[in-house]
XYZ file of C-alpha atoms in Angstrom:
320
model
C 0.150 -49.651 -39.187
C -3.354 -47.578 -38.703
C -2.696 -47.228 -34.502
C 1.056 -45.299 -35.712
C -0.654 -43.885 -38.632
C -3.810 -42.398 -36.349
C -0.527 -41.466 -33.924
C 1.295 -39.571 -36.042
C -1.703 -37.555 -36.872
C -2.324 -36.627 -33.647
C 1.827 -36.129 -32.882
C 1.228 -33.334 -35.927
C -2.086 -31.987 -34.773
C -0.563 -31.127 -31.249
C 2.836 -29.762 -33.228
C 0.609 -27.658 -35.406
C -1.759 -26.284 -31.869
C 1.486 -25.969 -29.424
C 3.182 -23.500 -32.992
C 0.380 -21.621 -33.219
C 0.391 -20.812 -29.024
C 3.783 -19.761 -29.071
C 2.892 -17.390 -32.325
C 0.171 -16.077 -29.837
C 2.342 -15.233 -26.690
C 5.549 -14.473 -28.777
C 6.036 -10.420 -29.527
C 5.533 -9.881 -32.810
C 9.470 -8.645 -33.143
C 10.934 -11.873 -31.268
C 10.546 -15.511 -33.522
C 9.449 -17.939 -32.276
C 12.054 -20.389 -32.270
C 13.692 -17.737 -29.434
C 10.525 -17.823 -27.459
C 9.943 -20.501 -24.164
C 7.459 -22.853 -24.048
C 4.913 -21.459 -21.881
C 1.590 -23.982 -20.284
C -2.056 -23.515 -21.606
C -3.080 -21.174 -18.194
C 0.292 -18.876 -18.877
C -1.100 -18.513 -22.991
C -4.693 -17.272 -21.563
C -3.218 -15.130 -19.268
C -0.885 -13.754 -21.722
C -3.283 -13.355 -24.306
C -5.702 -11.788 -22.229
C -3.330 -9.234 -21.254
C -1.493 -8.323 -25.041
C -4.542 -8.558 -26.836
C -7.766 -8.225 -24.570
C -9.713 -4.888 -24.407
C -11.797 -3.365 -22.050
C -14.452 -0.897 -22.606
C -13.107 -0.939 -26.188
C -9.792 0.492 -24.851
C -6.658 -1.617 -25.022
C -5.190 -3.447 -21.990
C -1.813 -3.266 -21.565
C -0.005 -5.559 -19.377
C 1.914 -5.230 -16.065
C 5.228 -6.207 -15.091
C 5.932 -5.689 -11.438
C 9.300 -4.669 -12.183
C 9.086 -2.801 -15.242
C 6.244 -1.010 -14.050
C 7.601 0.118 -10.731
C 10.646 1.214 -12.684
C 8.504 3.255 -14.896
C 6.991 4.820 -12.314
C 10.400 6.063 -10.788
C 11.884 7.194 -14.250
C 8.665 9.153 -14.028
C 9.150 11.031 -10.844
C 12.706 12.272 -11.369
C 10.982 14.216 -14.752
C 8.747 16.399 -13.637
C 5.296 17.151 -14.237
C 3.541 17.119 -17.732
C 2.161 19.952 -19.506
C -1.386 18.681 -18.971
C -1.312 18.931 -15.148
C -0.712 15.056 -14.361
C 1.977 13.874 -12.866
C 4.884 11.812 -14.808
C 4.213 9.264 -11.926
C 0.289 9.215 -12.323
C 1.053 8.706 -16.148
C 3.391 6.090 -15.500
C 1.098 4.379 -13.327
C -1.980 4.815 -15.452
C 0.838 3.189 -18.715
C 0.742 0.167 -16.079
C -2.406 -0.359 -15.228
C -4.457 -0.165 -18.082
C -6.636 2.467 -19.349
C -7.493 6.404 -18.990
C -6.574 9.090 -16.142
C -10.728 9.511 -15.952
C -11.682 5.674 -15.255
C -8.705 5.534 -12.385
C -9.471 6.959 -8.747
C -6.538 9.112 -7.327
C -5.936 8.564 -3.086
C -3.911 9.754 -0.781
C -2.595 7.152 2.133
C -3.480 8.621 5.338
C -1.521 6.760 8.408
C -2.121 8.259 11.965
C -0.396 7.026 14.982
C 1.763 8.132 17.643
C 5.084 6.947 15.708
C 7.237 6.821 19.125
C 9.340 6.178 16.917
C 8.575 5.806 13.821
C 9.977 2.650 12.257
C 10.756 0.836 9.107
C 7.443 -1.048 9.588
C 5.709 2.087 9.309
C 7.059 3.303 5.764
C 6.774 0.060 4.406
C 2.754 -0.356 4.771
C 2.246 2.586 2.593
C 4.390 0.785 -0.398
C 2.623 -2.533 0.445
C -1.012 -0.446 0.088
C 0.187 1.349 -3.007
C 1.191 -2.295 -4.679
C -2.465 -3.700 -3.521
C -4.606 -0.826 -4.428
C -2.604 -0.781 -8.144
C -4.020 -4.784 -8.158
C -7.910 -4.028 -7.675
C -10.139 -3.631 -10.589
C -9.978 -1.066 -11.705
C -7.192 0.039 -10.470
C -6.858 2.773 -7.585
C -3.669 5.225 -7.867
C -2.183 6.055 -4.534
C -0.366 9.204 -5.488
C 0.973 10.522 -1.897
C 1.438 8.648 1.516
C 0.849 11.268 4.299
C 1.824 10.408 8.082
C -0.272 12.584 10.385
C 1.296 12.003 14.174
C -1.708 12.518 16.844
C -0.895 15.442 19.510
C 0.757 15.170 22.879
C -3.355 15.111 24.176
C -2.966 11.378 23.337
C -1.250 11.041 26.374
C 0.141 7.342 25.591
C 2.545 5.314 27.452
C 5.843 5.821 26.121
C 5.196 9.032 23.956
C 7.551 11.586 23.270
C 6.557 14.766 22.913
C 5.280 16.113 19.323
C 7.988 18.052 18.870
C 10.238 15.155 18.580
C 7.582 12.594 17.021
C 7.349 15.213 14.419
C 10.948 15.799 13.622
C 11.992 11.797 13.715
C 9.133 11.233 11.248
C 10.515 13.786 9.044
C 13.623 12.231 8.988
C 12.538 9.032 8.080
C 11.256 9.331 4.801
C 13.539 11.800 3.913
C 14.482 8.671 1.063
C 10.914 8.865 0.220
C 9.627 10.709 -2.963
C 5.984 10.199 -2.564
C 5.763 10.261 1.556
C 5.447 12.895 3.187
C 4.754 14.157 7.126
C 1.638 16.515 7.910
C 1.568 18.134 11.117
C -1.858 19.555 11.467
C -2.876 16.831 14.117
C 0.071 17.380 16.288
C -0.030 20.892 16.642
C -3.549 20.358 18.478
C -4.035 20.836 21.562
C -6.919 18.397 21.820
C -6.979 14.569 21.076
C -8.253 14.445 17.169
C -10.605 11.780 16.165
C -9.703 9.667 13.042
C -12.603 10.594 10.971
C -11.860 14.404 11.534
C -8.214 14.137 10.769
C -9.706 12.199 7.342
C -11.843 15.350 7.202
C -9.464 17.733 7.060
C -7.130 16.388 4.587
C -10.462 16.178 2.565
C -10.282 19.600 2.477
C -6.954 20.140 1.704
C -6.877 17.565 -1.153
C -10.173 17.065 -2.839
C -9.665 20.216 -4.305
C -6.556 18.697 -5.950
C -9.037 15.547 -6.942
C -7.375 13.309 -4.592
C -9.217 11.273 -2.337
C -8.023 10.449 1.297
C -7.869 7.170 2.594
C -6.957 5.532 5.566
C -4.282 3.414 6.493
C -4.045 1.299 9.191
C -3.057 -1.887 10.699
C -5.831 -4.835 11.369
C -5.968 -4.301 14.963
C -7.480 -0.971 14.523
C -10.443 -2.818 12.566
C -10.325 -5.249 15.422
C -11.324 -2.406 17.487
C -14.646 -1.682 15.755
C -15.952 -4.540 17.140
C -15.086 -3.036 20.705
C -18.048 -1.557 22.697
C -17.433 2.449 22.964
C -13.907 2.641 21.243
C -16.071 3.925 18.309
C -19.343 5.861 17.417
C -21.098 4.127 14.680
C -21.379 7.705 12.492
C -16.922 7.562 12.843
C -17.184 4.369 11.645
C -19.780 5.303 8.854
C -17.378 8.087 8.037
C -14.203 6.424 8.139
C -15.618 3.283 5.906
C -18.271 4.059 3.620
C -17.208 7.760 3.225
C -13.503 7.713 2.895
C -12.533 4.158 2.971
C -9.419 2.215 4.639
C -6.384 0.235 3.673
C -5.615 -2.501 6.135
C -2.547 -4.090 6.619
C -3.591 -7.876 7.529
C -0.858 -9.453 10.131
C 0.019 -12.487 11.367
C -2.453 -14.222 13.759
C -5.151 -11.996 13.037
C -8.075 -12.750 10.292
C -9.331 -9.677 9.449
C -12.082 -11.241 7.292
C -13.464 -12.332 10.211
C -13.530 -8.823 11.439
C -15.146 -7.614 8.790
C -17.797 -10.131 8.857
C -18.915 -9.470 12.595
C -19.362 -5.943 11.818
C -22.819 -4.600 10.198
C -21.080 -0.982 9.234
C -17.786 -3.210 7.515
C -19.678 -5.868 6.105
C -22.147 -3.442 4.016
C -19.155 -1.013 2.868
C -16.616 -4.121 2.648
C -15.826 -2.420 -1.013
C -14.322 0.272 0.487
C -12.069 -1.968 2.746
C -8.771 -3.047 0.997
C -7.167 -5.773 2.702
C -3.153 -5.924 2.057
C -1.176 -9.322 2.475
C 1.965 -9.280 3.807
C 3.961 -11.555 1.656
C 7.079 -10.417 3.870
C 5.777 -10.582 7.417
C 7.276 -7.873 9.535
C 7.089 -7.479 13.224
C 8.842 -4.024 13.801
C 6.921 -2.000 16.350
C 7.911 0.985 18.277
C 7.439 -0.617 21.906
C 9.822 -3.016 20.948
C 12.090 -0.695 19.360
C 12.037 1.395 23.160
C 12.442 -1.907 24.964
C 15.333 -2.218 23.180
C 16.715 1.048 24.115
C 15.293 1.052 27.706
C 18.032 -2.102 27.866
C 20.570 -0.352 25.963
C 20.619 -3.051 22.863
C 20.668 -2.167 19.475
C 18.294 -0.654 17.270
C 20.039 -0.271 13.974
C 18.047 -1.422 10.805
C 14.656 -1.319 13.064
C 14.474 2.535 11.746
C 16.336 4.344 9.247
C 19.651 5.649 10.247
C 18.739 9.444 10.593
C 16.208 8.508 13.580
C 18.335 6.351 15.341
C 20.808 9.725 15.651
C 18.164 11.844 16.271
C 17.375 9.240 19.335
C 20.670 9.421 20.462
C 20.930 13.245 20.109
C 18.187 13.915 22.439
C 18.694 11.000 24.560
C 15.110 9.983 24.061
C 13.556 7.020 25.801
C 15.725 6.658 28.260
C 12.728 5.440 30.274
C 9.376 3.700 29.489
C 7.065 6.695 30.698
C 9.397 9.797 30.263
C 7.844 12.014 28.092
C 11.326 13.389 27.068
């Protein structure tokens, strides 16, 4: 009789805790008997985030979903009468917060984009979704693609002209990317970290901060003897800071690790996931034309009849 007695005591104690987690988690307008049973980690978590502060401001949480649909409510209104965007004020709603403890960037991608593909449009949306996850969070408010000028002289790269137009085209669907086409129209080869200063220039005054985006093999190529000056890399890193899209294979950790300049400054390196691995790249997408196969869904639809307009790589080393 005492061991079921000292049982049931316990059976009521755990009732009693288990109640009074649910009350926790619950919203206040939904009873509990509608609410599911969540585990001890979820409650923390959930607490954390409904109740916690932070620099005696409330946290509010984030749903990926609701959030990102916030955010796009947001741009089809407008701006507000304060100056900031609907988006930036959906985004700041999201993450917690006010406008003056969040830092504003813009995405800076350069590349040849010959052509441009899906690949390319979706590293700025992964970037955005990783930069919203740091602490605190950093707003990336515009995605710019900045083509590099026919100087570049690369194998397989159609002239500006068309680079320029086909980019253009493809985020045409795209209400926060945009094409800039200040590189291309020079008549010399640009280097990264004065292409980062310019758009300096043309944004800080704005109070956005420019930030480059780029894949992990560019990072790999730090650590190549005279690809780059260590006062680019010093710019590029500790001055403006980078995005990098991690992919399959490489370890970009690793990269970071071998190299003094990255290794100090590795707070201004953002390293993005790719929960989706995606392989799209534009010499496969001209190999594929070069043997007359298909490249539908490799780049959106308006490219592909651009492409086919001008009859463009029709050859590996036209310049068309």
């Amino acid at each position: 009789p005492m061991r079921a007695w000292s049982h049931l005591r316990s059976l009521a104690r755990y009732t009693l805790a288990w109640t009074t987690l649910l009350c926790a988690v619950a919203p206040k307008h939904t009873p509990v008997h509608h609410t599911r049973s969540r585990s001890i980690g979820s409650w923390r978590e959930g607490r954390r985030l409904l109740h916690g502060t932070r620099g005696g401001q409330e946290r509010k949480s984030f749903s990926a979903e609701g959030g990102r649909g916030e955010v796009e409510r947001a741009m089809a209104e407008g701006n507000t009468a304060d100056g900031l965007s609907e988006c930036e004020a959906a985004l700041l709603k999201c993450s917690g917060g006010s406008y003056a403890d969040h830092k504003r960037v813009v995405l800076v991608a350069c590349g040849s984009f010959s052509p441009i593909t899906y690949m390319h449009l979706r590293i700025f949306e992964m970037a955005r979704d990783a930069l919203g996850r740091r602490h605190p969070p950093v707003l990336a408010v515009k995605g710019v693609i900045s083509p590099v000028g026919d100087g570049y002289n690369k194998k397989g790269l159609a002239s500006g002209v068309h680079r320029l137009e086909m980019c253009r085209r493809a985020v045409l669907s795209s209400d926060w990317i945009e094409v800039d086409d200040w590189e291309v129209s020079q008549p010399e080869v640009q280097l990264t970290a004065h292409v980062l200063e310019h758009f300096e220039e043309k944004y800080a005054p704005h109070g956005l901060h420019p930030m480059l985006l780029c894949g992990s093999d560019l990072l790999e190529s730090f650590n190549s003897p005279g690809v780059w000056s260590q006062e680019d890399q010093e710019t590029i890193v500790a001055r403006f800071g980078c995005a990098v899209i991690d992919r399959e294979g490489a370890s970009t950790q690793e990269t970071v690790y071998k190299n003094d300049i990255l290794f100090r400054e590795q707070g201004n390196i953002c390293i993005v996931h790719q929960f989706i691995p995606n392989n799209v790249s534009s010499t496969r997408v001209r190999l594929n034309l070069k043997r007359n196969l298909s490249i539908k869904y490799l780049t959106p639809d308006p490219v592909i009849e651009y492409i086919q307009e001008h009859k463009l790589y029709q050859t590996e080393d036209a310049k068309e």
